[in-house]
Short mmCIF file of C-alpha atoms (C1' of nucleotides) in Angstrom, two decimals:
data_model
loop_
_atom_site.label_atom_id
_atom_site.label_comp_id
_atom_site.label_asym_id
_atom_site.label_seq_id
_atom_site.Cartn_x
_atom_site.Cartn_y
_atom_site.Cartn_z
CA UNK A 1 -2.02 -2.47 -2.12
CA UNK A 2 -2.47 0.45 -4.05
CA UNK A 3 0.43 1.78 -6.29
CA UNK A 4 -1.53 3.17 -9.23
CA UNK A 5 -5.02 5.75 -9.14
CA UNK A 6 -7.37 7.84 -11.08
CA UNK A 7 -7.29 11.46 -9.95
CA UNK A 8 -8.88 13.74 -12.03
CA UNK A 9 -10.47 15.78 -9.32
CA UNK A 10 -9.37 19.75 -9.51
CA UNK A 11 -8.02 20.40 -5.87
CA UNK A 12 -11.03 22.57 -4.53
CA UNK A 13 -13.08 19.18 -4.93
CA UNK A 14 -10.31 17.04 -3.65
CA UNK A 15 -10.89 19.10 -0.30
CA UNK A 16 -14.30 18.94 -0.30
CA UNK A 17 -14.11 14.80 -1.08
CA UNK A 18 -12.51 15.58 2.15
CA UNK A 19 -14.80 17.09 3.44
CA UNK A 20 -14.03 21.00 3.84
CA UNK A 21 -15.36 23.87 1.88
CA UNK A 22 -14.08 24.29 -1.73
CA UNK A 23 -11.76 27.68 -0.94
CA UNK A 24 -9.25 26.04 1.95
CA UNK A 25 -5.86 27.04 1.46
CA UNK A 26 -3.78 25.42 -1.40
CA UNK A 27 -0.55 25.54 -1.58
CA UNK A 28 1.70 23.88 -4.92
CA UNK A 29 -1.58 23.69 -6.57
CA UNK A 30 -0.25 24.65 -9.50
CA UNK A 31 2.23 21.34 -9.78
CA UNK A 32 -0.40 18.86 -9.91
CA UNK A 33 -1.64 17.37 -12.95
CA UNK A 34 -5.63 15.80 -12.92
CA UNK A 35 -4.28 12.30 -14.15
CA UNK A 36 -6.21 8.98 -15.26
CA UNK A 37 -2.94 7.01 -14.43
CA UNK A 38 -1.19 8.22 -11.38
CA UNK A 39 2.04 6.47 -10.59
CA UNK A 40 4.34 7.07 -7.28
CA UNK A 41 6.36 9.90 -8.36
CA UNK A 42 3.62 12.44 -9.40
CA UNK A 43 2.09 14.85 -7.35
CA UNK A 44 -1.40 14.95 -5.65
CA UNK A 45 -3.17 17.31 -3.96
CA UNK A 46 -3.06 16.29 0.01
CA UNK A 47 -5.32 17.40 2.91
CA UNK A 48 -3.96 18.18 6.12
CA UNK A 49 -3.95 20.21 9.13
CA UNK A 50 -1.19 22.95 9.46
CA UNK A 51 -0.65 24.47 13.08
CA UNK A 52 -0.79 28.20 13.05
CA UNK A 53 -0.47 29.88 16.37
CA UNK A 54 -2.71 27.82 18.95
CA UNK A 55 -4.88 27.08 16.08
CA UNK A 56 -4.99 24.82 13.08
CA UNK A 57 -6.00 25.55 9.30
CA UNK A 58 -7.23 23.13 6.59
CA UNK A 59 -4.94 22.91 3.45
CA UNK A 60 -4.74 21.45 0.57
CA UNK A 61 -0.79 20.84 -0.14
CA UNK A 62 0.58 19.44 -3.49
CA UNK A 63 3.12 16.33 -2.35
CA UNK A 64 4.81 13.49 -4.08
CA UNK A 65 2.91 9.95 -3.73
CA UNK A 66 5.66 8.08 -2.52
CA UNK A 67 7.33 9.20 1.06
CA UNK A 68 10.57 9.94 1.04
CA UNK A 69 11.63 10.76 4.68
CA UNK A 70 13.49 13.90 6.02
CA UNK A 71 16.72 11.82 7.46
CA UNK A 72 17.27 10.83 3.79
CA UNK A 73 20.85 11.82 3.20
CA UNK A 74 21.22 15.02 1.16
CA UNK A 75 22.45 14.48 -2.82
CA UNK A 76 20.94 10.97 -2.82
CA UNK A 77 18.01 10.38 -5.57
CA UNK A 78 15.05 10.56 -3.89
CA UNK A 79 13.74 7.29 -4.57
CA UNK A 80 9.01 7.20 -4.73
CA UNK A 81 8.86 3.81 -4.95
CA UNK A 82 10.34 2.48 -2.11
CA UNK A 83 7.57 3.89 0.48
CA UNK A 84 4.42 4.60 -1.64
CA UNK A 85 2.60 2.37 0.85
CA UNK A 86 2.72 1.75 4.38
CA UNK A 87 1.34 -1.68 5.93
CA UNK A 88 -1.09 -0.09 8.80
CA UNK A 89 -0.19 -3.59 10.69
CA UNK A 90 3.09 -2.96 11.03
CA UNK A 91 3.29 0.85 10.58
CA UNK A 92 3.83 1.75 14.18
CA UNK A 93 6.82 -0.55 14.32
CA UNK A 94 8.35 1.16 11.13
CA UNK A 95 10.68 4.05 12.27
CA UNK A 96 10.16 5.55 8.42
CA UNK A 97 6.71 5.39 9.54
CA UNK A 98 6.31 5.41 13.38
CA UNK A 99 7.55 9.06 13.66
CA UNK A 100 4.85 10.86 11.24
CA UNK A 101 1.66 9.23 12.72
CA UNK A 102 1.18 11.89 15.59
CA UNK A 103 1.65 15.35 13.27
CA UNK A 104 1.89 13.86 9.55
CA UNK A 105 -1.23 12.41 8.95
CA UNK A 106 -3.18 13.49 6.24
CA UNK A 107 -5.93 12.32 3.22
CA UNK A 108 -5.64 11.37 -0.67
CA UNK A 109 -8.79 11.17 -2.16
CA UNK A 110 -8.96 10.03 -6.06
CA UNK A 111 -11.95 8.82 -7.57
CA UNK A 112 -10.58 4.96 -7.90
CA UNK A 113 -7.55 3.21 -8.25
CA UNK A 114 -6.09 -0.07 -9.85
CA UNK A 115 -5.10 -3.57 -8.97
CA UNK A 116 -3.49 -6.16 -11.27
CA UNK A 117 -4.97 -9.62 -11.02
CA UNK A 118 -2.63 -12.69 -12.31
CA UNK A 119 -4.46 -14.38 -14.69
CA UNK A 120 -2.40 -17.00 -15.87
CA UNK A 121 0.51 -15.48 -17.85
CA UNK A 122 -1.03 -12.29 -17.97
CA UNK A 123 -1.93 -9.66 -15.10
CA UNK A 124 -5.41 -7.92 -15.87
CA UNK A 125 -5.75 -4.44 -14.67
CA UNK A 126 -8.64 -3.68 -12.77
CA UNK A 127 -10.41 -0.21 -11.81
CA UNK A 128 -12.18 -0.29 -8.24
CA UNK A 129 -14.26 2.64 -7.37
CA UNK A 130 -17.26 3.67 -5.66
CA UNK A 131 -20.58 2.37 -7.47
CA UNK A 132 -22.19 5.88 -8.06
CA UNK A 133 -18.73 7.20 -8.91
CA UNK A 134 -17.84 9.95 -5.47
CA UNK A 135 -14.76 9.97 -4.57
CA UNK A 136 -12.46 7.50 -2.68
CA UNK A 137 -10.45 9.31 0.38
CA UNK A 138 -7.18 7.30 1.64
CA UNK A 139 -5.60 7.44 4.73
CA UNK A 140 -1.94 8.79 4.22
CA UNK A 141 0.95 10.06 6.01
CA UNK A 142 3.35 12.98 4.78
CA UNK A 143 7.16 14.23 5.14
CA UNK A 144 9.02 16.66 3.94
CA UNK A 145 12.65 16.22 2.89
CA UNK A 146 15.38 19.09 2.24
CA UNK A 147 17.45 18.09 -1.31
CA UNK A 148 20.97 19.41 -1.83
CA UNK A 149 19.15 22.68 -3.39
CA UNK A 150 17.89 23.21 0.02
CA UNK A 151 14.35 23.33 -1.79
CA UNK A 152 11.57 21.24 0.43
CA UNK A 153 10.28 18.27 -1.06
CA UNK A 154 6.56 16.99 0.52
CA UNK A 155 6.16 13.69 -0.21
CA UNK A 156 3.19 11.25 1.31
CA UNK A 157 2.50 7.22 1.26
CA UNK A 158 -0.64 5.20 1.43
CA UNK A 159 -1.83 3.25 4.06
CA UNK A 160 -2.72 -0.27 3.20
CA UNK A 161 -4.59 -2.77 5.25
CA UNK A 162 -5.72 -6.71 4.05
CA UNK A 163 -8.11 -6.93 1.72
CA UNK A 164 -12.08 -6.95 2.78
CA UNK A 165 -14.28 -10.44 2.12
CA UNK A 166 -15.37 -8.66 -0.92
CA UNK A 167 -12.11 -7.42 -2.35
CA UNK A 168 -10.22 -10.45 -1.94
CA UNK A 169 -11.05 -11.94 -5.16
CA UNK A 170 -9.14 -9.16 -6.92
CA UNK A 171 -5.83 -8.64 -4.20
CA UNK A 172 -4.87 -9.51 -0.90
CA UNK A 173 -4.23 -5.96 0.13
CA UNK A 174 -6.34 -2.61 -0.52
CA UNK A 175 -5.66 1.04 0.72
CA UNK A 176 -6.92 2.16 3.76
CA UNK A 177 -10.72 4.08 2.89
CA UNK A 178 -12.25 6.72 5.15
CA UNK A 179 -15.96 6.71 4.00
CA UNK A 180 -17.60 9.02 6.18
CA UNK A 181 -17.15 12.21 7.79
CA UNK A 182 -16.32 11.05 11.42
CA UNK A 183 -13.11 8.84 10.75
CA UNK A 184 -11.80 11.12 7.64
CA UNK A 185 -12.15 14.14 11.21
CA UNK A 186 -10.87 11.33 13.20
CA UNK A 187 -7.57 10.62 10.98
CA UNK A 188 -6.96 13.79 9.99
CA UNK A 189 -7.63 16.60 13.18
CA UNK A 190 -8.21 14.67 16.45
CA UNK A 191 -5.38 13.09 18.21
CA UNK A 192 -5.70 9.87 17.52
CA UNK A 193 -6.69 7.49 20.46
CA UNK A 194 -6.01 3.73 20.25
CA UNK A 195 -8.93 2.64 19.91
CA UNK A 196 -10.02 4.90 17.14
CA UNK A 197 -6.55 4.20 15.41
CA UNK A 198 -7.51 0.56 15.31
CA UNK A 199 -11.12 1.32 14.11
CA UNK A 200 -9.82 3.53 11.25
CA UNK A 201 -7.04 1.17 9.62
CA UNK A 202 -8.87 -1.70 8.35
CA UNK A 203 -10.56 -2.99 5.26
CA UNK A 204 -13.23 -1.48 3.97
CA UNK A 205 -15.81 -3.77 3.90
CA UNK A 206 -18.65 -1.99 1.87
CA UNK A 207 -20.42 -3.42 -1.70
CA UNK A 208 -20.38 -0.33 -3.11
CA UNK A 209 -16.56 -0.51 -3.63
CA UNK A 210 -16.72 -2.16 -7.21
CA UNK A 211 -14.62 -2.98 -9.77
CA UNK A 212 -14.14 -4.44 -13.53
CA UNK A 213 -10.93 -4.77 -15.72
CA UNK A 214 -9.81 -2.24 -18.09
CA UNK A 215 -7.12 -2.28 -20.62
CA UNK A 216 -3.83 -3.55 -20.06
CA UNK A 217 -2.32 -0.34 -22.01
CA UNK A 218 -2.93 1.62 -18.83
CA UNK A 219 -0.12 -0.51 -17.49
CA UNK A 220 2.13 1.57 -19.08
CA UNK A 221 2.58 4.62 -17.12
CA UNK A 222 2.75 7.13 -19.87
CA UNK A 223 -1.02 6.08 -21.32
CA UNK A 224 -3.39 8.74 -19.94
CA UNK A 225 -6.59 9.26 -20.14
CA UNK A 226 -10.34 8.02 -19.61
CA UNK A 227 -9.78 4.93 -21.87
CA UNK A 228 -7.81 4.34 -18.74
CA UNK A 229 -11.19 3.36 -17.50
CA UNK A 230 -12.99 1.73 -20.01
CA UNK A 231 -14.65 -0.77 -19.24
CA UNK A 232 -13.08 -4.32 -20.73
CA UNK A 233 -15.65 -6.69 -22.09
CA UNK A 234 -14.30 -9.58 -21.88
CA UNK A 235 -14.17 -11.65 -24.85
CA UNK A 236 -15.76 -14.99 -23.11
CA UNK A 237 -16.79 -14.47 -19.80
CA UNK A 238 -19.44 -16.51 -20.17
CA UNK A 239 -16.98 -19.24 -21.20
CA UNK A 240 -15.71 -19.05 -17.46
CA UNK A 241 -18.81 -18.50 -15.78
CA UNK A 242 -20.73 -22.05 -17.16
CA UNK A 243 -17.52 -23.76 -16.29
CA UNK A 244 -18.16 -21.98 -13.21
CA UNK A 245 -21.51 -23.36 -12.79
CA UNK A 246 -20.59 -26.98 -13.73
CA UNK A 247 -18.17 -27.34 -11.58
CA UNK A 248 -19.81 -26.06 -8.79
CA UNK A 249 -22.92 -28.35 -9.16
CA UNK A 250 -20.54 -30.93 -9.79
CA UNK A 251 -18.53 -30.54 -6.79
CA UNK A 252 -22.05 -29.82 -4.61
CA UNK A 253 -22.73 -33.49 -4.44
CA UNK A 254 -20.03 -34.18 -2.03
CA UNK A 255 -20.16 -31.03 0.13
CA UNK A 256 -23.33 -30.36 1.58
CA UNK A 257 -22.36 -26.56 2.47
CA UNK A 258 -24.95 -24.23 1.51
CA UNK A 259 -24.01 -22.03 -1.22
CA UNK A 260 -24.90 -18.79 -1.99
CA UNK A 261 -26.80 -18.03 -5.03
CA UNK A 262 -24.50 -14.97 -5.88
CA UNK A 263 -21.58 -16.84 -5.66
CA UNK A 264 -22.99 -18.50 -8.65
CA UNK A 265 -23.92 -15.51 -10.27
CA UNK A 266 -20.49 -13.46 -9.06
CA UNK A 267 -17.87 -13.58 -12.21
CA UNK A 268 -14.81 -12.54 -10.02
CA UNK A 269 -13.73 -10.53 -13.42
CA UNK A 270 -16.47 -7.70 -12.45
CA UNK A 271 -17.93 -7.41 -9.11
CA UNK A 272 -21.54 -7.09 -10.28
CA UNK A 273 -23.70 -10.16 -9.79
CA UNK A 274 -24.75 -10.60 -13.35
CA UNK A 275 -27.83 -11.51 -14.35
CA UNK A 276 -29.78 -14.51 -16.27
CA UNK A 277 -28.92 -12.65 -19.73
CA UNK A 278 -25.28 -12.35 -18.98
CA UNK A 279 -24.96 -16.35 -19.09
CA UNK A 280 -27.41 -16.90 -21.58
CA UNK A 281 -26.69 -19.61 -24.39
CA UNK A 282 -26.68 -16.88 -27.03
CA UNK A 283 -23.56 -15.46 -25.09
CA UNK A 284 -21.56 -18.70 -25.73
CA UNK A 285 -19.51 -19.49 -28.97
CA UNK A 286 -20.26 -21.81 -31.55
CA UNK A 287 -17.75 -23.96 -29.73
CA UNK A 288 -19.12 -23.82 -26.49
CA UNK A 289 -22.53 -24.37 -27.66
CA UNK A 290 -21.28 -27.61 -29.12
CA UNK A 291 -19.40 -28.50 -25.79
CA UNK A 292 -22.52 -27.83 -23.94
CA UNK A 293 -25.18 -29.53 -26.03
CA UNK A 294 -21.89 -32.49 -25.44
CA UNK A 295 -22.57 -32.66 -21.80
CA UNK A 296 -18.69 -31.42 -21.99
CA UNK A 297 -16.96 -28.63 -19.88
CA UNK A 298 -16.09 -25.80 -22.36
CA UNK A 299 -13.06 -24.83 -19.95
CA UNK A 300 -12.04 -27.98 -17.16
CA UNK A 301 -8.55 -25.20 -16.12
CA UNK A 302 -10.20 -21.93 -15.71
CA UNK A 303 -12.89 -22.72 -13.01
CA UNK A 304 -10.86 -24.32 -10.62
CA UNK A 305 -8.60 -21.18 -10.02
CA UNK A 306 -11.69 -19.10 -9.83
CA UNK A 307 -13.24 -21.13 -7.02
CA UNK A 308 -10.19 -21.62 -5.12
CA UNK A 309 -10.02 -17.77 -5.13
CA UNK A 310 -13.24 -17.18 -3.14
CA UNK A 311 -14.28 -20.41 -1.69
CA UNK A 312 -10.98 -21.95 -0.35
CA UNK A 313 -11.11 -21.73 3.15
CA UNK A 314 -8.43 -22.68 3.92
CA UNK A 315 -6.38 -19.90 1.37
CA UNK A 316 -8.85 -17.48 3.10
CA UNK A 317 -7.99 -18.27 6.63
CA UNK A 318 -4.63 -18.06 5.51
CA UNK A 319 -5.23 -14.17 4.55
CA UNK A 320 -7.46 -13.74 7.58
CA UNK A 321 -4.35 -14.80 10.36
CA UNK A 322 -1.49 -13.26 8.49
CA UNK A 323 -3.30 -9.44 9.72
CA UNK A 324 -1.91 -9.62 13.31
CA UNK A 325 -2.63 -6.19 14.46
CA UNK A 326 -0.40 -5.47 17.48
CA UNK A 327 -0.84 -2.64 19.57
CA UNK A 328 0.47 -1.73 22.18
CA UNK A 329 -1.03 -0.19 25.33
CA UNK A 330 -1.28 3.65 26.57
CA UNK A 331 0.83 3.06 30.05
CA UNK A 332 4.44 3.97 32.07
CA UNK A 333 6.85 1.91 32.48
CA UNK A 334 6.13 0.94 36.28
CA UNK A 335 3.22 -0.62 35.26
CA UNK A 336 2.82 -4.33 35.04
CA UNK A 337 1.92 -6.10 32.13
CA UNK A 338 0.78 -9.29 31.92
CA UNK A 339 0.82 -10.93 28.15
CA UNK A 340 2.03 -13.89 26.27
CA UNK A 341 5.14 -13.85 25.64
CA UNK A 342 4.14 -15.01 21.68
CA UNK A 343 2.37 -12.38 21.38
CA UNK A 344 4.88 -9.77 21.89
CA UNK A 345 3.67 -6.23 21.76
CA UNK A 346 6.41 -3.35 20.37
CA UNK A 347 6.49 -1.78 24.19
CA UNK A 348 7.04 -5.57 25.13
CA UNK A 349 10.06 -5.54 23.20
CA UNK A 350 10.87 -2.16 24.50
CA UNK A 351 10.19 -3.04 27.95
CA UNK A 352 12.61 -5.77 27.93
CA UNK A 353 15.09 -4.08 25.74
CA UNK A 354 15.25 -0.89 27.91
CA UNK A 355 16.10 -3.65 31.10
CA UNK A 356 18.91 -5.67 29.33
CA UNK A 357 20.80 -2.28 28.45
CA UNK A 358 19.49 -0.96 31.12
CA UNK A 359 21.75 -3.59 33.40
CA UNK A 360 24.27 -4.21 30.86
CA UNK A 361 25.11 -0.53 30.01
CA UNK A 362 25.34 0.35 34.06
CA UNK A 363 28.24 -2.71 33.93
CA UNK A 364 30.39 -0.21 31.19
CA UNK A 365 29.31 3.43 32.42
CA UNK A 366 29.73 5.85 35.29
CA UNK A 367 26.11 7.24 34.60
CA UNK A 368 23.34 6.33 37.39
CA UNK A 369 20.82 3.81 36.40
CA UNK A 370 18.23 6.52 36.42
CA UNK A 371 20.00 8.36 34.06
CA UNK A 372 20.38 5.42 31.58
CA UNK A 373 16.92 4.53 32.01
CA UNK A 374 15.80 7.99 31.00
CA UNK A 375 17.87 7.58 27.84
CA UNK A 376 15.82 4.46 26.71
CA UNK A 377 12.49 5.58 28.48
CA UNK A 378 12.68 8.19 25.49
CA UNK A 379 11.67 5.36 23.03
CA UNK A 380 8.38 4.85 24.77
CA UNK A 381 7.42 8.43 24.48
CA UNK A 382 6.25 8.69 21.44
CA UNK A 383 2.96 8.65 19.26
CA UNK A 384 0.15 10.41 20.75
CA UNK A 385 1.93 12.25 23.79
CA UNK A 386 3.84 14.85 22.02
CA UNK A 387 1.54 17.17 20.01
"C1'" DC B 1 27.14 4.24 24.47
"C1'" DC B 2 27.65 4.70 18.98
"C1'" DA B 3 26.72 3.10 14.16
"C1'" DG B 4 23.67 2.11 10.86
"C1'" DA B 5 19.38 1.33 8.97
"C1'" DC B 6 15.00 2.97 8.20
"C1'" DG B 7 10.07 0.13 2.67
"C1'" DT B 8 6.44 -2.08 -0.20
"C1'" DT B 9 4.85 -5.41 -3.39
"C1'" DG B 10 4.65 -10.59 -4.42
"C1'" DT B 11 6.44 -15.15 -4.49
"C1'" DT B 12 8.63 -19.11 -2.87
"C1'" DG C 1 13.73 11.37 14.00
"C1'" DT C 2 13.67 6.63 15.93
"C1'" DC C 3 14.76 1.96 16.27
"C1'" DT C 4 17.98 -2.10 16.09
"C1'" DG C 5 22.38 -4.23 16.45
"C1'" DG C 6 26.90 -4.46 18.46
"C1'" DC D 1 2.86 -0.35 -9.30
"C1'" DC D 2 4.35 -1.68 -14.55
"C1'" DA D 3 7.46 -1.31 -18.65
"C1'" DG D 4 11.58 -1.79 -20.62
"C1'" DA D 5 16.30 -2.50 -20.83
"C1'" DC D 6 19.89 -5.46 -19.93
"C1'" DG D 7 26.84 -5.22 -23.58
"C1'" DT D 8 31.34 -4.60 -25.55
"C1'" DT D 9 34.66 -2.74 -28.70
"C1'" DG D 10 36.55 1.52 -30.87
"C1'" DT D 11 35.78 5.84 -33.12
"C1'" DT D 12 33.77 10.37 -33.64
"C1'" DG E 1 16.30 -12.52 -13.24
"C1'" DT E 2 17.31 -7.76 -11.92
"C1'" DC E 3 17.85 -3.09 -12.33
"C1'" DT E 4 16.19 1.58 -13.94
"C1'" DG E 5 12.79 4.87 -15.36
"C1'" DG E 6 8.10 6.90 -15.13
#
DNA sequence: CCAGACGTTGTT
DNA sequence: GTCTGG
DNA sequence: CCAGACGTTGTT
DNA sequence: GTCTGG
């Protein structure tokens, strides 16, 4: 998920994030504010493709983060929260969704963004961002609504895809990331294939995507600035980490897995692996030193929730089986298709909805079958045929 | 055919 | 605009 | 996404 | 808990 981010990039370096030169075409520049705490609502500067006459020209267009589509009824409130994020599982089968991902893709690139962890009673913020601090670039779609005004609102959403191996720790989900040159081209200009549509929405998977917590006063949308992403020391997190380590080397007499050294060393709460001096006695309270010296736990609660959170197999295979990408296949109608019926495809579902109306519609009209079929056939023509 | 909805989190 | 439900 | 409010009466 | 505002 992604539904806060750190954009302080001026525009010209948003498009070259992106990949283009620094002078493309902006347009709206002028309505974005360079932000530490973006929410939905605000505007960003967006990268996409406009058609001129046969050809096609870079720009870098201000939009709203949060889509609101153009069949939204005129005088409503346009509402940025709703859509700020689109599931890339399920976004084909979305008709907000499904009808922007042939000509309304675009990029969002912001130098990090921010997840909120549960811990306990509290949720701890959290800044992810590349390690050597270059930008992030998301995959997005946009739309453009007409208000009452009859001014043109562009508005775009996030996609979001499961989280990586690495990332789980922190959330479940995590924006789609285009980290090199050839899928940000792929998203944004080519016409997007299935495979390479597949290949493009899923987790990134790469440790240089890191993270630690900052302060919870960023929650509040109206705090700005870089304390926004300050790093939070956390008070004790050697207090967690030696529970960490007992209960691991307690629980490692009756599973004789092999364990990872870093998985030791990883405290969830950063995603460095810290080193010997980070757990050090000297790091513990006068408490804890007592508890130790004790042969006690300092913390018997804590430890157990972190381990479940990156060892549990079963909770991971869990997160692992709920992403049940579904795609269907490039073909007509004619063709035959031989599937499970459990795993249902959307031109399945098409396929057999088209031939119930298709038979019970001839039973109430005077039009030809051919003629009805046409009418439902337009459903399958969609996506990638029309540019 | 027309009418009506169209979304994401997370949590249970 | 496109899909689902009736 | 998170933060913050969440109501009624009557009177001005 | 649920709705509204940013």
């Amino acid at each position: 998920m992604c539904g806060r981010a750190r954009c302080t990039l001026a525009s010209h370096e948003v498009a070259q994030a992106c990949g283009f030169p620094a002078n493309v075409r902006s347009v709206d520049s002028e309505r974005y504010r360079p932000s530490y705490n973006v929410a939905p609502g605000s505007y960003l500067p967006v990268v996409h493709y406009e058609s001129k006459e046969s050809s096609k020209e870079p720009v870098v267009h201000c939009m709203k983060w949060g889509l609101v589509p153009s069949f939204t009824k005129k005088g409503t409130k346009p509402d940025h929260y709703r859509m700020f994020n689109a599931r890339s599982e399920s976004v084909r089968q979305k008709s907000s969704f499904s009808r922007l991902l042939s000509k309304h893709r675009c990029l969002v690139s912001a130098e990090g963004f921010y997840e909120w962890k549960k811990d306990g009673a509290k949720k701890q913020p959290y800044y992810l961002h590349f390690e050597d601090g270059h930008p992030l670039v998301f995959a997005a779609l946009y739309d453009c609504w007409e208000n009452s005004e009859g001014e043109s609102l562009y508005t775009f959403t996030i996609l979001t895809t499961r989280s990586s191996q690495h990332v789980e720790w922190l959330h479940d989900r995590m924006p789609v990331i285009l980290d090199n040159a050839e899928s940000i081209h792929a998203w944004i200009d080519q016409e997007l294939a299935e495979l390479e549509f597949q290949k493009l929405l899923r987790p990134y998977e790469g440790h240089d995507l890191v993270w630690y917590p900052v302060t919870p006063a960023m929650g509040k949308p109206s705090f700005d600035g870089p304390q926004c992403v300050e790093e939070l020391k956390p008070k004790s997190s050697s207090k967690s980490l030696m529970s960490q380590l007992f209960s691991k080397a307690k629980s490692e007499k009756s599973d004789s897995e092999s364990t990872d050294i870093h998985s030791f060393l990883r405290d969830g709460s950063t995603s460095k692996v810290l080193s010997s001096a980070d757990y050090s006695e000297a790091a513990l309270s006068e408490e804890e030193k007592k508890a130790v010296a004790a042969g006690m736990e300092p913390d018997e609660e804590k430890p157990k929730e972190v381990l479940s959170n990156h060892g549990d197999r079963e909770h991971d295979s869990k997160v692992r089986n709920s992403f049940g990408m579904q795609l269907p296949q490039k073909h007509s109608l004619g063709e035959s298709c031989a599937k499970s019926s459990s795993q249902d495809t959307k031109e399945d579902k098409v396929r057999s909805e088209i031939k119930r109306r298709k038979t019970t519609d001839s039973l109430k009209s005077t039009k030809g079958d051919d003629l009805i079929c046409k009418d439902h056939q337009k459903t399958l023509l969609t996506f990638f045929h029309k540019q």
